[in-house]
Amino acid sequence: MIKEVTAQELNTDRFINEKIKEIKGAVGDGMAINALSGGVDSSTVTMLGHRALGNRLKTVFIENGLMREGEPEQVADFFRKLGVTVEVVDARKEFYSVLKGITDPEEKREAITQAFYQNVFGRIVKESGAKYLLQGTILTDVDETVAGIKRQHNVFEQLGIDPQEAFGYRIIEPLIQLRKDGVRKVGKALGFPAELFERIPFPGPALSARVIGEVTRERIETVRKATVVVERLLKDTGAFQYLAILHEDRVTGMRDGKRDFGQQIEVRCWESVDARIATPTRLSFEILEKLASEIIREVPGIVSVTYNIAPKPPSTIEAV
Ligand code: XMP
């Protein structure tokens, strides 16, 4: 059982010092590696690891081809300015090849897990000689995985999987007792600017969690373009999270006076504190209409835009 530390009871300075000590103690004078995605969790872990280990922590950004527009460059730049060297590793081919032909949500998550931990990380860790992987698993990830709701890509020990045996390295998880609101507090205390620790959550499987059906380069490009519009139009709502989902079903539409059997984008926008329960934001019809017209204009092939009005549960925040 993992003991939860709520955001209210969290003493950030003490927490940071304790975690730095724990990381130092575990890694000793060896090397550790971590994957930075730019989200709040992995950014916070990067900074804790950097403070604990300095340049004995190798931070990589895995370019899996599933990230949002411009994300790899922006994240690497941001951390370079904070003195953390980030190596961008191009693994696009590996991810697209494991995702080929898969439509089942859990199989998709499993394929990403394998590509990430076994193929890509297995290789990077071996090459570097590191024995530890530092990662930003939080308590909500563990809860949902153990409950069998969604297999979060980063949960192993609670499922009886020994990472040392399975992948050849140990995993250190400094944020495992926290939920999102606690991690944000730690991020703030570490000196991150608001635009980072207040970033909306983004899932580990990235845009592939937002493509229903097969994940291909073309379909990721479609959901990526829709994501640009959704994030631009909803960033001032103060909502917990907002996203675009590409559906698999096609619907009849019309374009330039001709029938167009086109694709559908679903928009979701959530009010939530810690992602365990969530309700759709009551967006004005004006914003909804703007979302529809801009998505249709800027994303090729889309003829239908819908807004999700079902709460979690029974919905979940992501669609896959
Ligand atoms: P769901 O879709 O389960 O999402 O309601 C709850 C929160 O977790 C994020 N999420 C993930 N985060 N790995 C992650 O690191 C994952 O596999 C994953 N799946 C969902 C989601 O964006 C939401 O904030």
mmCIF file of C-alpha atoms and ligand atoms in Angstrom:
data_model
loop_
_atom_site.group_PDB
_atom_site.id
_atom_site.type_symbol
_atom_site.label_atom_id
_atom_site.label_comp_id
_atom_site.label_asym_id
_atom_site.label_seq_id
_atom_site.Cartn_x
_atom_site.Cartn_y
_atom_site.Cartn_z
ATOM 1 C CA MET A 1 0.000 0.000 0.000
ATOM 2 C CA ILE A 2 1.299 3.425 -0.929
ATOM 3 C CA LYS A 3 0.665 6.094 1.680
ATOM 4 C CA GLU A 4 -1.045 9.077 0.083
ATOM 5 C CA VAL A 5 0.227 12.587 0.820
ATOM 6 C CA THR A 6 -2.574 15.026 0.084
ATOM 7 C CA ALA A 7 -1.890 18.450 -1.384
ATOM 8 C CA GLN A 8 -3.210 20.013 1.846
ATOM 9 C CA GLU A 9 -0.823 18.163 4.154
ATOM 10 C CA LEU A 10 2.142 18.407 1.792
ATOM 11 C CA ASN A 11 5.096 20.429 3.094
ATOM 12 C CA THR A 12 6.870 21.135 -0.173
ATOM 13 C CA ASP A 13 10.303 22.083 1.184
ATOM 14 C CA ARG A 14 10.472 19.019 3.377
ATOM 15 C CA PHE A 15 9.182 16.819 0.548
ATOM 16 C CA ILE A 16 11.790 18.154 -1.895
ATOM 17 C CA ASN A 17 14.658 17.647 0.546
ATOM 18 C CA GLU A 18 13.512 14.141 1.418
ATOM 19 C CA LYS A 19 13.198 13.119 -2.223
ATOM 20 C CA ILE A 20 16.590 14.543 -3.141
ATOM 21 C CA LYS A 21 18.083 12.532 -0.285
ATOM 22 C CA GLU A 22 16.246 9.376 -1.368
ATOM 23 C CA ILE A 23 17.393 9.702 -4.973
ATOM 24 C CA LYS A 24 21.003 10.304 -3.891
ATOM 25 C CA GLY A 25 20.837 7.322 -1.549
ATOM 26 C CA ALA A 26 19.404 4.967 -4.178
ATOM 27 C CA VAL A 27 21.656 5.932 -7.075
ATOM 28 C CA GLY A 28 24.853 6.281 -5.021
ATOM 29 C CA ASP A 29 27.669 7.347 -7.301
ATOM 30 C CA GLY A 30 26.071 5.692 -10.355
ATOM 31 C CA MET A 31 24.066 7.117 -13.208
ATOM 32 C CA ALA A 32 20.342 7.539 -13.654
ATOM 33 C CA ILE A 33 18.199 8.315 -16.620
ATOM 34 C CA ASN A 34 14.858 9.966 -16.974
ATOM 35 C CA ALA A 35 12.475 10.689 -19.775
ATOM 36 C CA LEU A 36 11.130 14.200 -19.877
ATOM 37 C CA SER A 37 7.871 14.792 -21.729
ATOM 38 C CA GLY A 38 7.380 18.381 -20.587
ATOM 39 C CA GLY A 39 4.320 17.571 -18.481
ATOM 40 C CA VAL A 40 4.129 18.614 -14.850
ATOM 41 C CA ASP A 41 5.015 15.161 -13.493
ATOM 42 C CA SER A 42 8.085 14.443 -15.610
ATOM 43 C CA SER A 43 9.297 18.054 -15.343
ATOM 44 C CA THR A 44 9.119 17.907 -11.567
ATOM 45 C CA VAL A 45 10.995 14.609 -11.502
ATOM 46 C CA THR A 46 13.633 16.029 -13.848
ATOM 47 C CA MET A 47 14.274 18.941 -11.506
ATOM 48 C CA LEU A 48 14.389 16.720 -8.385
ATOM 49 C CA GLY A 49 16.794 14.372 -10.174
ATOM 50 C CA HIS A 50 18.898 17.250 -11.457
ATOM 51 C CA ARG A 51 19.212 18.692 -7.963
ATOM 52 C CA ALA A 52 20.090 15.292 -6.522
ATOM 53 C CA LEU A 53 22.494 14.053 -9.182
ATOM 54 C CA GLY A 54 23.575 16.974 -11.373
ATOM 55 C CA ASN A 55 25.104 15.655 -14.563
ATOM 56 C CA ARG A 56 24.900 12.060 -13.362
ATOM 57 C CA LEU A 57 21.288 12.308 -14.464
ATOM 58 C CA LYS A 58 20.848 11.907 -18.177
ATOM 59 C CA THR A 59 17.570 13.457 -19.308
ATOM 60 C CA VAL A 60 16.122 12.414 -22.637
ATOM 61 C CA PHE A 61 13.090 13.549 -24.550
ATOM 62 C CA ILE A 62 11.742 10.619 -26.544
ATOM 63 C CA GLU A 63 10.400 11.919 -29.842
ATOM 64 C CA ASN A 64 7.781 9.221 -30.349
ATOM 65 C CA GLY A 65 5.979 11.033 -33.150
ATOM 66 C CA LEU A 66 2.887 11.256 -30.933
ATOM 67 C CA MET A 67 3.520 14.590 -29.226
ATOM 68 C CA ARG A 68 1.793 17.893 -29.812
ATOM 69 C CA GLU A 69 2.866 20.469 -32.371
ATOM 70 C CA GLY A 70 6.388 21.821 -31.690
ATOM 71 C CA GLU A 71 6.567 20.044 -28.322
ATOM 72 C CA PRO A 72 10.009 18.349 -28.528
ATOM 73 C CA GLU A 73 11.834 21.599 -29.351
ATOM 74 C CA GLN A 74 9.892 23.702 -26.829
ATOM 75 C CA VAL A 75 10.489 21.315 -23.942
ATOM 76 C CA ALA A 76 14.198 20.844 -24.671
ATOM 77 C CA ASP A 77 14.666 24.623 -24.989
ATOM 78 C CA PHE A 78 12.845 25.377 -21.772
ATOM 79 C CA PHE A 79 15.020 22.998 -19.744
ATOM 80 C CA ARG A 80 18.238 24.032 -21.435
ATOM 81 C CA LYS A 81 17.561 27.521 -20.115
ATOM 82 C CA LEU A 82 17.310 26.064 -16.594
ATOM 83 C CA GLY A 83 20.705 24.406 -17.022
ATOM 84 C CA VAL A 84 19.387 20.902 -17.686
ATOM 85 C CA THR A 85 20.737 19.251 -20.819
ATOM 86 C CA VAL A 86 18.040 17.378 -22.684
ATOM 87 C CA GLU A 87 18.865 14.929 -25.422
ATOM 88 C CA VAL A 88 16.112 14.452 -28.000
ATOM 89 C CA VAL A 89 16.005 10.837 -29.184
ATOM 90 C CA ASP A 90 14.184 10.159 -32.436
ATOM 91 C CA ALA A 91 12.124 6.987 -31.912
ATOM 92 C CA ARG A 92 9.264 7.733 -34.290
ATOM 93 C CA LYS A 93 9.776 4.640 -36.417
ATOM 94 C CA GLU A 94 9.811 2.317 -33.404
ATOM 95 C CA PHE A 95 6.527 3.662 -32.045
ATOM 96 C CA TYR A 96 4.663 3.707 -35.349
ATOM 97 C CA SER A 97 5.769 0.216 -36.159
ATOM 98 C CA VAL A 98 4.483 -1.277 -32.866
ATOM 99 C CA LEU A 99 1.187 0.591 -33.225
ATOM 100 C CA LYS A 100 0.553 -0.661 -36.735
ATOM 101 C CA GLY A 101 -2.760 -2.500 -37.087
ATOM 102 C CA ILE A 102 -3.757 -2.175 -33.404
ATOM 103 C CA THR A 103 -7.235 -0.853 -32.603
ATOM 104 C CA ASP A 104 -7.978 -2.184 -29.105
ATOM 105 C CA PRO A 105 -7.322 0.511 -26.437
ATOM 106 C CA GLU A 106 -5.534 -1.738 -23.965
ATOM 107 C CA GLU A 107 -3.430 -3.357 -26.688
ATOM 108 C CA LYS A 108 -2.475 0.114 -27.847
ATOM 109 C CA ARG A 109 -1.340 1.077 -24.357
ATOM 110 C CA GLU A 110 0.544 -2.198 -24.023
ATOM 111 C CA ALA A 111 2.297 -1.654 -27.383
ATOM 112 C CA ILE A 112 3.421 1.804 -26.275
ATOM 113 C CA THR A 113 4.637 0.405 -22.964
ATOM 114 C CA GLN A 114 6.709 -2.195 -24.768
ATOM 115 C CA ALA A 115 8.116 0.263 -27.298
ATOM 116 C CA PHE A 116 8.998 2.735 -24.568
ATOM 117 C CA TYR A 117 10.430 0.540 -21.827
ATOM 118 C CA GLN A 118 11.761 -2.402 -23.744
ATOM 119 C CA ASN A 119 12.857 -1.151 -27.137
ATOM 120 C CA VAL A 120 13.685 2.523 -26.779
ATOM 121 C CA PHE A 121 14.607 2.736 -23.112
ATOM 122 C CA GLY A 122 16.171 -0.689 -23.044
ATOM 123 C CA ARG A 123 18.565 0.547 -25.710
ATOM 124 C CA ILE A 124 19.275 3.980 -24.194
ATOM 125 C CA VAL A 125 19.804 2.602 -20.698
ATOM 126 C CA LYS A 126 22.140 -0.104 -21.959
ATOM 127 C CA GLU A 127 24.187 2.375 -23.957
ATOM 128 C CA SER A 128 24.525 4.754 -21.012
ATOM 129 C CA GLY A 129 25.304 2.151 -18.340
ATOM 130 C CA ALA A 130 22.656 3.647 -16.027
ATOM 131 C CA LYS A 131 20.986 1.309 -13.563
ATOM 132 C CA TYR A 132 18.095 3.531 -12.602
ATOM 133 C CA LEU A 133 15.191 5.105 -14.372
ATOM 134 C CA LEU A 134 13.591 8.041 -12.590
ATOM 135 C CA GLN A 135 9.954 8.524 -13.435
ATOM 136 C CA GLY A 136 6.946 10.621 -12.507
ATOM 137 C CA THR A 137 4.295 8.020 -11.716
ATOM 138 C CA ILE A 138 1.602 9.508 -9.472
ATOM 139 C CA LEU A 139 -0.948 7.837 -7.220
ATOM 140 C CA THR A 140 -3.855 8.287 -9.655
ATOM 141 C CA ASP A 141 -1.913 6.303 -12.290
ATOM 142 C CA VAL A 142 -1.477 3.440 -9.821
ATOM 143 C CA ASP A 143 -5.111 3.529 -8.652
ATOM 144 C CA GLU A 144 -6.574 3.366 -12.139
ATOM 145 C CA THR A 145 -4.230 0.634 -13.257
ATOM 146 C CA VAL A 146 -4.811 -1.549 -10.208
ATOM 147 C CA ALA A 147 -8.573 -1.013 -10.510
ATOM 148 C CA GLY A 148 -8.301 -2.253 -14.099
ATOM 149 C CA ILE A 149 -9.772 0.947 -15.567
ATOM 150 C CA LYS A 150 -6.817 1.928 -17.685
ATOM 151 C CA ARG A 151 -3.399 0.369 -17.895
ATOM 152 C CA GLN A 152 -1.231 3.445 -17.341
ATOM 153 C CA HIS A 153 1.931 2.994 -19.313
ATOM 154 C CA ASN A 154 4.189 3.574 -16.326
ATOM 155 C CA VAL A 155 2.899 1.214 -13.643
ATOM 156 C CA PHE A 156 4.691 -2.102 -13.037
ATOM 157 C CA GLU A 157 5.376 -3.178 -9.477
ATOM 158 C CA GLN A 158 1.741 -2.893 -8.439
ATOM 159 C CA LEU A 159 0.944 -5.291 -11.270
ATOM 160 C CA GLY A 160 3.567 -7.762 -10.077
ATOM 161 C CA ILE A 161 6.063 -6.841 -12.793
ATOM 162 C CA ASP A 162 9.666 -6.464 -11.655
ATOM 163 C CA PRO A 163 11.266 -3.833 -13.931
ATOM 164 C CA GLN A 164 14.734 -5.142 -13.094
ATOM 165 C CA GLU A 165 13.789 -8.557 -14.432
ATOM 166 C CA ALA A 166 11.642 -7.337 -17.294
ATOM 167 C CA PHE A 167 13.803 -4.489 -18.563
ATOM 168 C CA GLY A 168 17.139 -4.662 -16.750
ATOM 169 C CA TYR A 169 16.908 -1.481 -14.684
ATOM 170 C CA ARG A 170 15.319 -0.211 -11.455
ATOM 171 C CA ILE A 171 12.619 2.440 -11.419
ATOM 172 C CA ILE A 172 12.582 5.260 -8.843
ATOM 173 C CA GLU A 173 9.260 7.075 -8.422
ATOM 174 C CA PRO A 174 9.564 10.156 -6.199
ATOM 175 C CA LEU A 175 6.000 11.387 -6.830
ATOM 176 C CA ILE A 176 4.147 8.144 -6.184
ATOM 177 C CA GLN A 177 2.434 9.403 -3.009
ATOM 178 C CA LEU A 178 1.052 12.520 -4.660
ATOM 179 C CA ARG A 179 -1.828 13.416 -6.905
ATOM 180 C CA LYS A 180 -1.795 16.092 -9.592
ATOM 181 C CA ASP A 181 -2.584 18.976 -7.233
ATOM 182 C CA GLY A 182 0.309 17.927 -4.951
ATOM 183 C CA VAL A 183 2.729 17.690 -7.880
ATOM 184 C CA ARG A 184 1.753 21.209 -8.960
ATOM 185 C CA LYS A 185 2.620 22.495 -5.491
ATOM 186 C CA VAL A 186 6.029 20.819 -5.655
ATOM 187 C CA GLY A 187 6.617 22.192 -9.172
ATOM 188 C CA LYS A 188 5.838 25.676 -7.942
ATOM 189 C CA ALA A 189 8.170 25.260 -4.959
ATOM 190 C CA LEU A 190 10.936 24.113 -7.312
ATOM 191 C CA GLY A 191 10.678 27.486 -9.006
ATOM 192 C CA PHE A 192 8.925 26.530 -12.233
ATOM 193 C CA PRO A 193 6.973 29.353 -13.856
ATOM 194 C CA ALA A 194 3.168 29.161 -13.730
ATOM 195 C CA GLU A 195 2.925 28.265 -17.418
ATOM 196 C CA LEU A 196 4.712 25.025 -16.625
ATOM 197 C CA PHE A 197 3.220 23.838 -13.334
ATOM 198 C CA GLU A 198 -0.235 24.973 -14.400
ATOM 199 C CA ARG A 199 -0.050 23.132 -17.711
ATOM 200 C CA ILE A 200 -3.000 20.914 -18.382
ATOM 201 C CA PRO A 201 -2.301 17.196 -17.976
ATOM 202 C CA PHE A 202 -1.218 15.264 -21.049
ATOM 203 C CA PRO A 203 -1.149 11.461 -21.044
ATOM 204 C CA GLY A 204 1.967 9.310 -21.368
ATOM 205 C CA PRO A 205 0.705 7.594 -24.544
ATOM 206 C CA ALA A 206 0.343 11.152 -25.894
ATOM 207 C CA LEU A 207 -1.915 11.719 -28.896
ATOM 208 C CA SER A 208 -2.339 7.987 -29.421
ATOM 209 C CA ALA A 209 -4.703 8.083 -26.400
ATOM 210 C CA ARG A 210 -6.861 10.386 -28.511
ATOM 211 C CA VAL A 211 -7.124 8.395 -31.696
ATOM 212 C CA ILE A 212 -9.909 5.820 -31.705
ATOM 213 C CA GLY A 213 -8.939 2.937 -33.971
ATOM 214 C CA GLU A 214 -5.577 2.528 -35.652
ATOM 215 C CA VAL A 215 -2.820 5.033 -34.913
ATOM 216 C CA THR A 216 -1.100 6.098 -38.126
ATOM 217 C CA ARG A 217 1.045 9.110 -38.969
ATOM 218 C CA GLU A 218 -1.829 10.662 -40.923
ATOM 219 C CA ARG A 219 -4.380 10.175 -38.157
ATOM 220 C CA ILE A 220 -1.990 11.581 -35.533
ATOM 221 C CA GLU A 221 -1.440 14.602 -37.771
ATOM 222 C CA THR A 222 -5.227 15.119 -37.898
ATOM 223 C CA VAL A 223 -5.675 15.005 -34.118
ATOM 224 C CA ARG A 224 -2.531 17.134 -33.668
ATOM 225 C CA LYS A 225 -3.995 19.908 -35.831
ATOM 226 C CA ALA A 226 -7.316 19.742 -33.965
ATOM 227 C CA THR A 227 -5.407 19.896 -30.655
ATOM 228 C CA VAL A 228 -3.771 23.177 -31.698
ATOM 229 C CA VAL A 229 -7.217 24.739 -32.222
ATOM 230 C CA VAL A 230 -8.725 23.304 -29.029
ATOM 231 C CA GLU A 231 -5.795 24.409 -26.860
ATOM 232 C CA ARG A 232 -5.775 27.882 -28.399
ATOM 233 C CA LEU A 233 -9.506 28.469 -27.955
ATOM 234 C CA LEU A 234 -9.866 26.923 -24.485
ATOM 235 C CA LYS A 235 -6.681 28.073 -22.742
ATOM 236 C CA ASP A 236 -8.457 30.928 -20.961
ATOM 237 C CA THR A 237 -11.314 28.812 -19.618
ATOM 238 C CA GLY A 238 -9.340 27.810 -16.511
ATOM 239 C CA ALA A 239 -10.558 24.241 -17.100
ATOM 240 C CA PHE A 240 -8.607 21.285 -15.690
ATOM 241 C CA GLN A 241 -7.999 19.706 -19.105
ATOM 242 C CA TYR A 242 -9.231 20.011 -22.700
ATOM 243 C CA LEU A 243 -8.574 17.818 -25.679
ATOM 244 C CA ALA A 244 -9.556 16.688 -29.146
ATOM 245 C CA ILE A 245 -10.330 13.092 -30.061
ATOM 246 C CA LEU A 246 -10.365 11.633 -33.555
ATOM 247 C CA HIS A 247 -13.178 9.162 -34.093
ATOM 248 C CA GLU A 248 -13.074 6.112 -36.269
ATOM 249 C CA ASP A 249 -16.620 6.303 -37.636
ATOM 250 C CA ARG A 250 -17.062 8.397 -40.708
ATOM 251 C CA VAL A 251 -20.156 10.456 -41.375
ATOM 252 C CA THR A 252 -21.602 11.946 -44.499
ATOM 253 C CA GLY A 253 -20.835 15.597 -44.872
ATOM 254 C CA MET A 254 -20.671 18.003 -47.768
ATOM 255 C CA ARG A 255 -17.887 20.158 -49.022
ATOM 256 C CA ASP A 256 -17.913 22.457 -52.047
ATOM 257 C CA GLY A 257 -21.382 21.176 -52.989
ATOM 258 C CA LYS A 258 -20.201 17.550 -53.045
ATOM 259 C CA ARG A 259 -20.707 14.598 -50.724
ATOM 260 C CA ASP A 260 -17.731 14.103 -48.415
ATOM 261 C CA PHE A 261 -17.684 10.946 -46.264
ATOM 262 C CA GLY A 262 -15.557 12.642 -43.655
ATOM 263 C CA GLN A 263 -14.054 12.265 -40.195
ATOM 264 C CA GLN A 264 -15.284 13.426 -36.814
ATOM 265 C CA ILE A 265 -13.550 15.260 -33.995
ATOM 266 C CA GLU A 266 -14.903 15.146 -30.458
ATOM 267 C CA VAL A 267 -13.937 17.969 -28.106
ATOM 268 C CA ARG A 268 -13.751 17.396 -24.354
ATOM 269 C CA CYS A 269 -13.229 20.035 -21.684
ATOM 270 C CA TRP A 270 -13.145 19.037 -18.021
ATOM 271 C CA GLU A 271 -13.616 20.514 -14.580
ATOM 272 C CA SER A 272 -11.710 18.441 -12.033
ATOM 273 C CA VAL A 273 -9.409 18.735 -9.052
ATOM 274 C CA ASP A 274 -7.395 15.543 -9.260
ATOM 275 C CA ALA A 275 -8.719 13.700 -12.366
ATOM 276 C CA ARG A 276 -10.496 11.049 -10.305
ATOM 277 C CA ILE A 277 -13.892 12.510 -11.051
ATOM 278 C CA ALA A 278 -14.631 15.192 -13.618
ATOM 279 C CA THR A 279 -17.531 17.068 -15.162
ATOM 280 C CA PRO A 280 -17.723 18.746 -18.568
ATOM 281 C CA THR A 281 -17.181 22.511 -18.528
ATOM 282 C CA ARG A 282 -20.301 24.522 -19.371
ATOM 283 C CA LEU A 283 -18.768 26.201 -22.401
ATOM 284 C CA SER A 284 -20.826 28.924 -24.064
ATOM 285 C CA PHE A 285 -22.440 28.049 -27.360
ATOM 286 C CA GLU A 286 -20.394 30.833 -28.889
ATOM 287 C CA ILE A 287 -17.141 29.061 -27.968
ATOM 288 C CA LEU A 288 -18.533 25.734 -29.159
ATOM 289 C CA GLU A 289 -19.430 27.249 -32.538
ATOM 290 C CA LYS A 290 -15.995 28.783 -32.826
ATOM 291 C CA LEU A 291 -14.404 25.404 -32.063
ATOM 292 C CA ALA A 292 -16.482 23.801 -34.798
ATOM 293 C CA SER A 293 -15.763 26.397 -37.443
ATOM 294 C CA GLU A 294 -12.020 26.595 -36.747
ATOM 295 C CA ILE A 295 -11.532 22.832 -36.552
ATOM 296 C CA ILE A 296 -13.416 22.359 -39.820
ATOM 297 C CA ARG A 297 -11.392 25.115 -41.455
ATOM 298 C CA GLU A 298 -7.977 24.081 -40.171
ATOM 299 C CA VAL A 299 -8.120 20.299 -40.064
ATOM 300 C CA PRO A 300 -8.387 18.576 -43.439
ATOM 301 C CA GLY A 301 -11.039 15.857 -43.729
ATOM 302 C CA ILE A 302 -13.189 16.849 -40.731
ATOM 303 C CA VAL A 303 -16.915 17.300 -41.388
ATOM 304 C CA SER A 304 -18.310 16.882 -37.857
ATOM 305 C CA VAL A 305 -17.371 18.325 -34.456
ATOM 306 C CA THR A 306 -19.070 17.199 -31.245
ATOM 307 C CA TYR A 307 -18.749 18.175 -27.573
ATOM 308 C CA ASN A 308 -18.774 15.524 -24.837
ATOM 309 C CA ILE A 309 -21.322 16.214 -22.079
ATOM 310 C CA ALA A 310 -20.956 12.993 -20.056
ATOM 311 C CA PRO A 311 -19.153 13.174 -16.688
ATOM 312 C CA LYS A 312 -16.401 10.887 -15.377
ATOM 313 C CA PRO A 313 -17.536 8.332 -14.294
ATOM 314 C CA PRO A 314 -18.773 6.648 -16.414
ATOM 315 C CA SER A 315 -16.734 8.519 -19.042
ATOM 316 C CA THR A 316 -12.985 8.862 -18.555
ATOM 317 C CA ILE A 317 -10.947 11.952 -19.366
ATOM 318 C CA GLU A 318 -9.132 10.469 -22.346
ATOM 319 C CA ALA A 319 -10.991 8.336 -24.883
ATOM 320 C CA VAL A 320 -8.596 5.412 -25.134
HETATM 321 P P1 XMP B 1 -8.470 9.070 -17.540
HETATM 322 O O1 XMP B 1 -8.569 9.069 -19.051
HETATM 323 O O2 XMP B 1 -8.066 7.742 -17.004
HETATM 324 O O3 XMP B 1 -7.299 10.055 -17.206
HETATM 325 O O4 XMP B 1 -9.718 9.629 -16.894
HETATM 326 C C1 XMP B 1 -7.001 10.554 -15.925
HETATM 327 C C2 XMP B 1 -5.859 11.524 -16.062
HETATM 328 O O5 XMP B 1 -4.642 10.828 -16.365
HETATM 329 C C3 XMP B 1 -4.156 11.194 -17.655
HETATM 330 N N1 XMP B 1 -3.779 9.932 -18.315
HETATM 331 C C4 XMP B 1 -2.545 9.417 -18.319
HETATM 332 N N2 XMP B 1 -1.398 9.887 -17.814
HETATM 333 N N3 XMP B 1 -0.273 7.962 -18.597
HETATM 334 C C5 XMP B 1 -0.255 9.162 -17.984
HETATM 335 O O6 XMP B 1 0.800 9.605 -17.570
HETATM 336 C C6 XMP B 1 -1.378 7.412 -19.141
HETATM 337 O O7 XMP B 1 -1.347 6.327 -19.695
HETATM 338 C C7 XMP B 1 -2.567 8.199 -18.987
HETATM 339 N N4 XMP B 1 -3.848 8.003 -19.370
HETATM 340 C C8 XMP B 1 -4.557 9.070 -18.937
HETATM 341 C C9 XMP B 1 -5.296 11.888 -18.358
HETATM 342 O O8 XMP B 1 -4.841 12.827 -19.316
HETATM 343 C C10 XMP B 1 -6.033 12.520 -17.212
HETATM 344 O O9 XMP B 1 -5.480 13.747 -16.807
#
